[in-house]
Amino acid sequence: MDFRLLEYFLAVCEELHFTKAAVKLGISQPTLSQQIRLLEDRVGTPLFQRIGKRNYLTEAGLTLKEHALNIFHELEQAQTEINELKGMQRGKLTIGCSGNHLLTQTLISFHQKMPGISISVLELATEETRTGLLDNKLDLGVVFLPLDDEQLVSMELYTEELCLAVSSKHRLSRKKAVKLEELIQESLVLFPEKFLVRRMVDAYSKEAGLRLQPIIELSTMDSMLQLVKLNVSCTILPKSYLNLMLHSDIAIIPIVNPVPQKKVGVVYRKQKFLNASMVAFIHELTQTYNSTKLPQKM
């Protein structure tokens, strides 16, 4: 089967819109439609169906998409290993992360040692990082664990705790510790439910027999802290982030009985070839978090 046809097919899968896919591929829409019909003739069944104004993958289309992604993944892996044998010193790493603050020190030390490697860090929810790894759009992820998936390998880095952040003018600002039940009447700003930190808050609250209802949901920690500084609300965020954002206008208070906590680790696709830059980055991560569990170069 022609790899070009599969490339066209995957472009339509991603966009589910022939005109947009054609623009992305740099070809005309009629040409793309003709190529998809040719592919359907070769496999002997329709791959897309149109319902109303939208295109959908048929069951056969879903099956072909899965195998096509694997084919291109294997080709990419082959090229990666060949480049490794050639001793390439340039490349790019794309990393999904539950918070960019987790990588600051590692990025500095890694760049000093491997300046030829460019790095793109995407701040994503844990589930988005998992999807990116499985779709081969990410090389590595730094996320909350466990991330249960047989196709992924994970390595623990450290244990993260959640803390309360309030304005220095807030009535709780001088407390040395708080319990979750003390926050029931507080105006909270929290992550949306798709974020694991929010699910942690909900799970620990449920365990304590209560429900914390936010007045506002925001998807970035910076924006939450802006509201905290103005004493509009208080929030619950990872201790590692709050410690980096020390500010005289904000008080950080531990949450106790119980302490909301979760393991943080680095993850990658099990069958992915770990090139020198990936191994070096994981090494820097484990050094940053004082871990001795280092991956072996394949």
Tab-separated table of C-alpha atoms in Angstrom:
chain	number	residue	atom	x	y	z
A	1	MET	CA	0.000	0.000	0.000
A	2	ASP	CA	1.268	3.481	-0.923
A	3	PHE	CA	2.493	5.358	2.161
A	4	ARG	CA	1.334	8.592	0.549
A	5	LEU	CA	-2.257	7.344	0.558
A	6	LEU	CA	-1.962	6.538	4.255
A	7	GLU	CA	-0.532	10.002	4.897
A	8	TYR	CA	-3.521	11.564	3.133
A	9	PHE	CA	-5.878	9.277	5.036
A	10	LEU	CA	-4.421	10.252	8.446
A	11	ALA	CA	-4.659	13.942	7.569
A	12	VAL	CA	-8.391	13.542	6.921
A	13	CYS	CA	-8.711	11.504	10.130
A	14	GLU	CA	-7.189	14.366	12.093
A	15	GLU	CA	-9.275	17.130	10.539
A	16	LEU	CA	-12.443	15.171	9.610
A	17	HIS	CA	-12.768	17.870	6.957
A	18	PHE	CA	-11.493	17.317	3.412
A	19	THR	CA	-10.843	20.971	2.573
A	20	LYS	CA	-8.868	21.617	5.777
A	21	ALA	CA	-6.897	18.400	5.300
A	22	ALA	CA	-6.112	19.343	1.696
A	23	VAL	CA	-4.791	22.757	2.789
A	24	LYS	CA	-2.637	21.075	5.421
A	25	LEU	CA	-1.237	18.666	2.823
A	26	GLY	CA	-0.722	21.361	0.200
A	27	ILE	CA	-2.931	19.721	-2.418
A	28	SER	CA	-6.350	20.496	-3.870
A	29	GLN	CA	-9.516	19.177	-2.258
A	30	PRO	CA	-10.625	17.271	-5.414
A	31	THR	CA	-7.202	15.591	-5.571
A	32	LEU	CA	-7.467	14.554	-1.926
A	33	SER	CA	-10.991	13.195	-2.412
A	34	GLN	CA	-9.800	11.188	-5.430
A	35	GLN	CA	-6.897	9.731	-3.433
A	36	ILE	CA	-9.188	8.716	-0.569
A	37	ARG	CA	-11.540	7.016	-3.043
A	38	LEU	CA	-8.527	5.166	-4.461
A	39	LEU	CA	-7.578	4.004	-0.978
A	40	GLU	CA	-11.153	2.874	-0.316
A	41	ASP	CA	-11.093	0.908	-3.579
A	42	ARG	CA	-7.896	-0.818	-2.467
A	43	VAL	CA	-9.221	-1.818	0.945
A	44	GLY	CA	-12.623	-2.653	-0.517
A	45	THR	CA	-14.825	-0.643	1.836
A	46	PRO	CA	-15.712	2.977	2.716
A	47	LEU	CA	-13.446	4.586	5.313
A	48	PHE	CA	-15.533	7.706	5.944
A	49	GLN	CA	-19.217	8.420	6.106
A	50	ARG	CA	-20.917	11.789	5.971
A	51	ILE	CA	-23.767	12.449	8.403
A	52	GLY	CA	-25.299	15.882	8.045
A	53	LYS	CA	-22.441	18.301	7.527
A	54	ARG	CA	-19.801	16.245	9.319
A	55	ASN	CA	-17.508	13.403	8.322
A	56	TYR	CA	-17.025	10.360	10.539
A	57	LEU	CA	-14.749	7.343	10.373
A	58	THR	CA	-16.424	4.032	9.640
A	59	GLU	CA	-15.472	0.968	11.656
A	60	ALA	CA	-13.065	0.017	8.861
A	61	GLY	CA	-11.663	3.539	8.945
A	62	LEU	CA	-11.014	3.310	12.676
A	63	THR	CA	-9.198	0.008	12.164
A	64	LEU	CA	-7.034	1.392	9.362
A	65	LYS	CA	-6.254	4.531	11.387
A	66	GLU	CA	-4.907	2.446	14.271
A	67	HIS	CA	-2.643	0.400	12.004
A	68	ALA	CA	-1.543	3.408	9.940
A	69	LEU	CA	-0.451	5.248	13.092
A	70	ASN	CA	1.565	2.201	14.111
A	71	ILE	CA	3.175	1.988	10.656
A	72	PHE	CA	4.344	5.607	10.745
A	73	HIS	CA	5.440	5.176	14.348
A	74	GLU	CA	7.659	2.253	13.365
A	75	LEU	CA	9.113	4.217	10.440
A	76	GLU	CA	9.860	7.127	12.763
A	77	GLN	CA	11.471	4.768	15.249
A	78	ALA	CA	13.643	3.279	12.505
A	79	GLN	CA	14.814	6.738	11.448
A	80	THR	CA	15.504	7.650	15.076
A	81	GLU	CA	17.675	4.583	15.589
A	82	ILE	CA	19.510	5.215	12.310
A	83	ASN	CA	20.162	8.814	13.334
A	84	GLU	CA	21.431	7.558	16.674
A	85	LEU	CA	23.875	5.259	14.912
A	86	LYS	CA	25.039	8.199	12.819
A	87	GLY	CA	25.760	10.117	16.010
A	88	MET	CA	23.485	13.075	15.350
A	89	GLN	CA	23.907	15.812	17.940
A	90	ARG	CA	20.885	17.853	16.903
A	91	GLY	CA	17.241	17.107	17.363
A	92	LYS	CA	14.074	18.034	19.179
A	93	LEU	CA	12.255	16.801	22.263
A	94	THR	CA	8.550	17.418	22.786
A	95	ILE	CA	7.439	17.014	26.388
A	96	GLY	CA	3.993	17.091	27.968
A	97	CYS	CA	3.964	18.347	31.530
A	98	SER	CA	1.422	18.840	34.324
A	99	GLY	CA	3.180	22.109	35.211
A	100	ASN	CA	6.111	23.843	33.559
A	101	HIS	CA	7.595	24.631	36.969
A	102	LEU	CA	8.413	20.921	37.318
A	103	LEU	CA	11.012	21.209	34.553
A	104	THR	CA	12.653	24.600	35.108
A	105	GLN	CA	15.876	23.381	36.737
A	106	THR	CA	16.126	20.355	34.459
A	107	LEU	CA	15.746	22.505	31.339
A	108	ILE	CA	18.593	24.768	32.455
A	109	SER	CA	21.050	21.956	33.187
A	110	PHE	CA	20.053	19.957	30.085
A	111	HIS	CA	20.516	22.928	27.751
A	112	GLN	CA	23.975	23.565	29.180
A	113	LYS	CA	25.011	19.998	28.370
A	114	MET	CA	23.165	19.499	25.058
A	115	PRO	CA	22.683	22.957	23.493
A	116	GLY	CA	22.001	21.441	20.072
A	117	ILE	CA	18.732	19.837	21.207
A	118	SER	CA	15.663	22.070	21.041
A	119	ILE	CA	12.886	21.400	23.542
A	120	SER	CA	9.175	22.117	23.310
A	121	VAL	CA	7.292	21.841	26.617
A	122	LEU	CA	3.494	21.737	26.498
A	123	GLU	CA	1.556	22.306	29.715
A	124	LEU	CA	-1.179	19.673	29.541
A	125	ALA	CA	-3.587	17.804	31.754
A	126	THR	CA	-2.320	14.316	32.631
A	127	GLU	CA	-4.838	12.618	30.324
A	128	GLU	CA	-3.822	14.904	27.453
A	129	THR	CA	-0.185	13.912	27.983
A	130	ARG	CA	-1.156	10.221	27.930
A	131	THR	CA	-2.986	10.705	24.632
A	132	GLY	CA	-0.063	12.656	23.171
A	133	LEU	CA	2.377	9.884	24.056
A	134	LEU	CA	0.188	7.171	22.544
A	135	ASP	CA	-0.354	9.245	19.383
A	136	ASN	CA	3.433	9.773	19.107
A	137	LYS	CA	3.024	13.541	19.367
A	138	LEU	CA	5.084	13.645	22.583
A	139	ASP	CA	8.433	12.064	23.420
A	140	LEU	CA	8.136	12.241	27.207
A	141	GLY	CA	5.655	13.260	29.860
A	142	VAL	CA	6.034	14.471	33.440
A	143	VAL	CA	2.738	13.753	35.149
A	144	PHE	CA	0.946	12.602	38.260
A	145	LEU	CA	1.037	8.850	38.788
A	146	PRO	CA	-0.238	6.238	38.454
A	147	LEU	CA	-0.923	6.549	34.738
A	148	ASP	CA	-2.292	3.077	34.122
A	149	ASP	CA	-1.642	2.048	30.541
A	150	GLU	CA	0.147	-1.085	29.365
A	151	GLN	CA	1.685	0.866	26.480
A	152	LEU	CA	3.486	3.315	28.784
A	153	VAL	CA	6.515	3.070	31.076
A	154	SER	CA	6.605	5.274	34.191
A	155	MET	CA	9.335	6.164	36.695
A	156	GLU	CA	8.638	7.887	40.008
A	157	LEU	CA	10.435	11.180	40.661
A	158	TYR	CA	8.982	12.507	43.923
A	159	THR	CA	5.811	12.876	46.007
A	160	GLU	CA	3.805	16.060	45.456
A	161	GLU	CA	1.599	17.595	48.149
A	162	LEU	CA	-1.301	19.972	47.682
A	163	CYS	CA	-1.431	23.134	49.792
A	164	LEU	CA	-3.864	25.967	50.339
A	165	ALA	CA	-2.940	29.392	48.966
A	166	VAL	CA	-4.700	32.460	50.386
A	167	SER	CA	-4.180	36.192	50.363
A	168	SER	CA	-2.057	37.565	53.212
A	169	LYS	CA	-5.227	39.495	54.160
A	170	HIS	CA	-7.346	36.330	54.378
A	171	ARG	CA	-8.613	35.187	57.764
A	172	LEU	CA	-6.764	31.853	57.393
A	173	SER	CA	-3.431	33.394	56.397
A	174	ARG	CA	-1.846	33.028	59.850
A	175	LYS	CA	-2.841	29.403	60.375
A	176	LYS	CA	-0.048	26.811	60.422
A	177	ALA	CA	-2.291	24.129	58.897
A	178	VAL	CA	-5.888	23.603	57.788
A	179	LYS	CA	-8.241	20.690	57.267
A	180	LEU	CA	-10.378	20.361	54.159
A	181	GLU	CA	-13.578	20.783	56.183
A	182	GLU	CA	-12.436	24.293	57.122
A	183	LEU	CA	-12.699	25.282	53.468
A	184	ILE	CA	-16.375	24.457	52.894
A	185	GLN	CA	-17.496	28.064	53.313
A	186	GLU	CA	-14.540	29.555	51.429
A	187	SER	CA	-14.688	31.004	47.923
A	188	LEU	CA	-12.509	28.597	45.971
A	189	VAL	CA	-10.961	28.809	42.524
A	190	LEU	CA	-9.958	25.364	41.248
A	191	PHE	CA	-8.957	23.549	38.076
A	192	PRO	CA	-11.721	22.130	35.835
A	193	GLU	CA	-12.524	18.469	36.492
A	194	LYS	CA	-10.369	17.166	33.614
A	195	PHE	CA	-7.233	18.104	35.591
A	196	LEU	CA	-5.830	15.505	37.973
A	197	VAL	CA	-5.150	18.087	40.706
A	198	ARG	CA	-8.879	18.855	40.742
A	199	ARG	CA	-9.737	15.172	40.835
A	200	MET	CA	-7.348	14.788	43.782
A	201	VAL	CA	-9.138	17.588	45.638
A	202	ASP	CA	-12.510	15.998	44.892
A	203	ALA	CA	-11.335	12.520	45.938
A	204	TYR	CA	-9.839	13.664	49.247
A	205	SER	CA	-12.915	15.789	49.932
A	206	LYS	CA	-15.219	12.848	49.272
A	207	GLU	CA	-13.103	10.687	51.575
A	208	ALA	CA	-13.624	13.305	54.292
A	209	GLY	CA	-17.373	13.212	53.678
A	210	LEU	CA	-17.676	16.650	52.095
A	211	ARG	CA	-17.748	18.402	48.731
A	212	LEU	CA	-15.760	21.515	47.911
A	213	GLN	CA	-17.564	23.546	45.269
A	214	PRO	CA	-15.487	26.197	43.447
A	215	ILE	CA	-16.990	29.543	42.535
A	216	ILE	CA	-14.594	29.782	39.589
A	217	GLU	CA	-12.743	27.199	37.475
A	218	LEU	CA	-9.529	28.212	35.682
A	219	SER	CA	-7.052	26.136	33.680
A	220	THR	CA	-3.805	27.920	34.643
A	221	MET	CA	-2.169	28.239	38.045
A	222	ASP	CA	-0.957	31.780	37.333
A	223	SER	CA	-4.501	33.022	36.789
A	224	MET	CA	-5.656	31.350	40.010
A	225	LEU	CA	-2.944	33.089	42.016
A	226	GLN	CA	-3.951	36.446	40.560
A	227	LEU	CA	-7.386	36.007	42.137
A	228	VAL	CA	-5.781	34.865	45.386
A	229	LYS	CA	-3.564	37.970	45.534
A	230	LEU	CA	-6.671	40.143	45.157
A	231	ASN	CA	-8.341	38.173	47.985
A	232	VAL	CA	-11.182	37.253	45.648
A	233	SER	CA	-10.766	33.558	46.416
A	234	CYS	CA	-8.364	30.939	47.731
A	235	THR	CA	-7.048	27.897	45.881
A	236	ILE	CA	-5.467	24.463	46.307
A	237	LEU	CA	-2.330	23.884	44.227
A	238	PRO	CA	0.844	21.749	44.179
A	239	LYS	CA	3.351	22.702	46.866
A	240	SER	CA	6.243	22.617	44.374
A	241	TYR	CA	4.598	25.357	42.312
A	242	LEU	CA	3.608	27.506	45.275
A	243	ASN	CA	7.123	27.347	46.719
A	244	LEU	CA	8.466	28.807	43.472
A	245	MET	CA	5.895	31.589	43.553
A	246	LEU	CA	6.671	32.878	47.054
A	247	HIS	CA	5.108	36.311	47.376
A	248	SER	CA	4.453	38.595	50.318
A	249	ASP	CA	0.821	38.896	49.202
A	250	ILE	CA	0.217	35.131	49.414
A	251	ALA	CA	0.262	32.723	52.352
A	252	ILE	CA	0.886	29.004	51.762
A	253	ILE	CA	-0.792	26.734	54.293
A	254	PRO	CA	-0.339	22.936	54.542
A	255	ILE	CA	-3.472	20.782	54.390
A	256	VAL	CA	-3.537	18.038	57.025
A	257	ASN	CA	-5.539	15.023	58.228
A	258	PRO	CA	-5.078	13.797	55.568
A	259	VAL	CA	-2.355	15.415	53.465
A	260	PRO	CA	-3.460	15.372	49.788
A	261	GLN	CA	-0.495	13.896	47.944
A	262	LYS	CA	0.367	12.088	44.730
A	263	LYS	CA	3.450	10.637	43.058
A	264	VAL	CA	4.939	12.558	40.131
A	265	GLY	CA	6.929	10.718	37.490
A	266	VAL	CA	8.296	10.678	33.968
A	267	VAL	CA	6.488	8.530	31.387
A	268	TYR	CA	7.168	7.443	27.826
A	269	ARG	CA	5.783	4.958	25.323
A	270	LYS	CA	7.002	1.438	26.012
A	271	GLN	CA	8.028	0.637	22.439
A	272	LYS	CA	9.642	4.018	21.817
A	273	PHE	CA	13.356	4.023	21.089
A	274	LEU	CA	15.126	6.087	23.756
A	275	ASN	CA	17.702	8.123	21.880
A	276	ALA	CA	20.629	9.844	23.572
A	277	SER	CA	18.776	13.112	24.127
A	278	MET	CA	15.799	11.387	25.762
A	279	VAL	CA	18.024	9.352	28.077
A	280	ALA	CA	20.012	12.487	28.948
A	281	PHE	CA	16.841	14.423	29.748
A	282	ILE	CA	15.470	11.653	31.955
A	283	HIS	CA	18.872	11.511	33.659
A	284	GLU	CA	18.699	15.245	34.400
A	285	LEU	CA	15.174	14.838	35.753
A	286	THR	CA	16.180	12.062	38.120
A	287	GLN	CA	19.223	14.051	39.218
A	288	THR	CA	17.004	17.051	39.923
A	289	TYR	CA	14.722	14.980	42.119
A	290	ASN	CA	17.546	12.953	43.704
A	291	SER	CA	16.427	9.655	42.179
A	292	THR	CA	18.766	6.755	41.455
A	293	LYS	CA	16.450	4.941	39.033
A	294	LEU	CA	17.953	5.822	35.666
A	295	PRO	CA	16.765	4.380	32.332
A	296	GLN	CA	19.218	2.389	30.302
A	297	LYS	CA	19.936	3.495	26.761
A	298	MET	CA	18.487	0.984	24.291
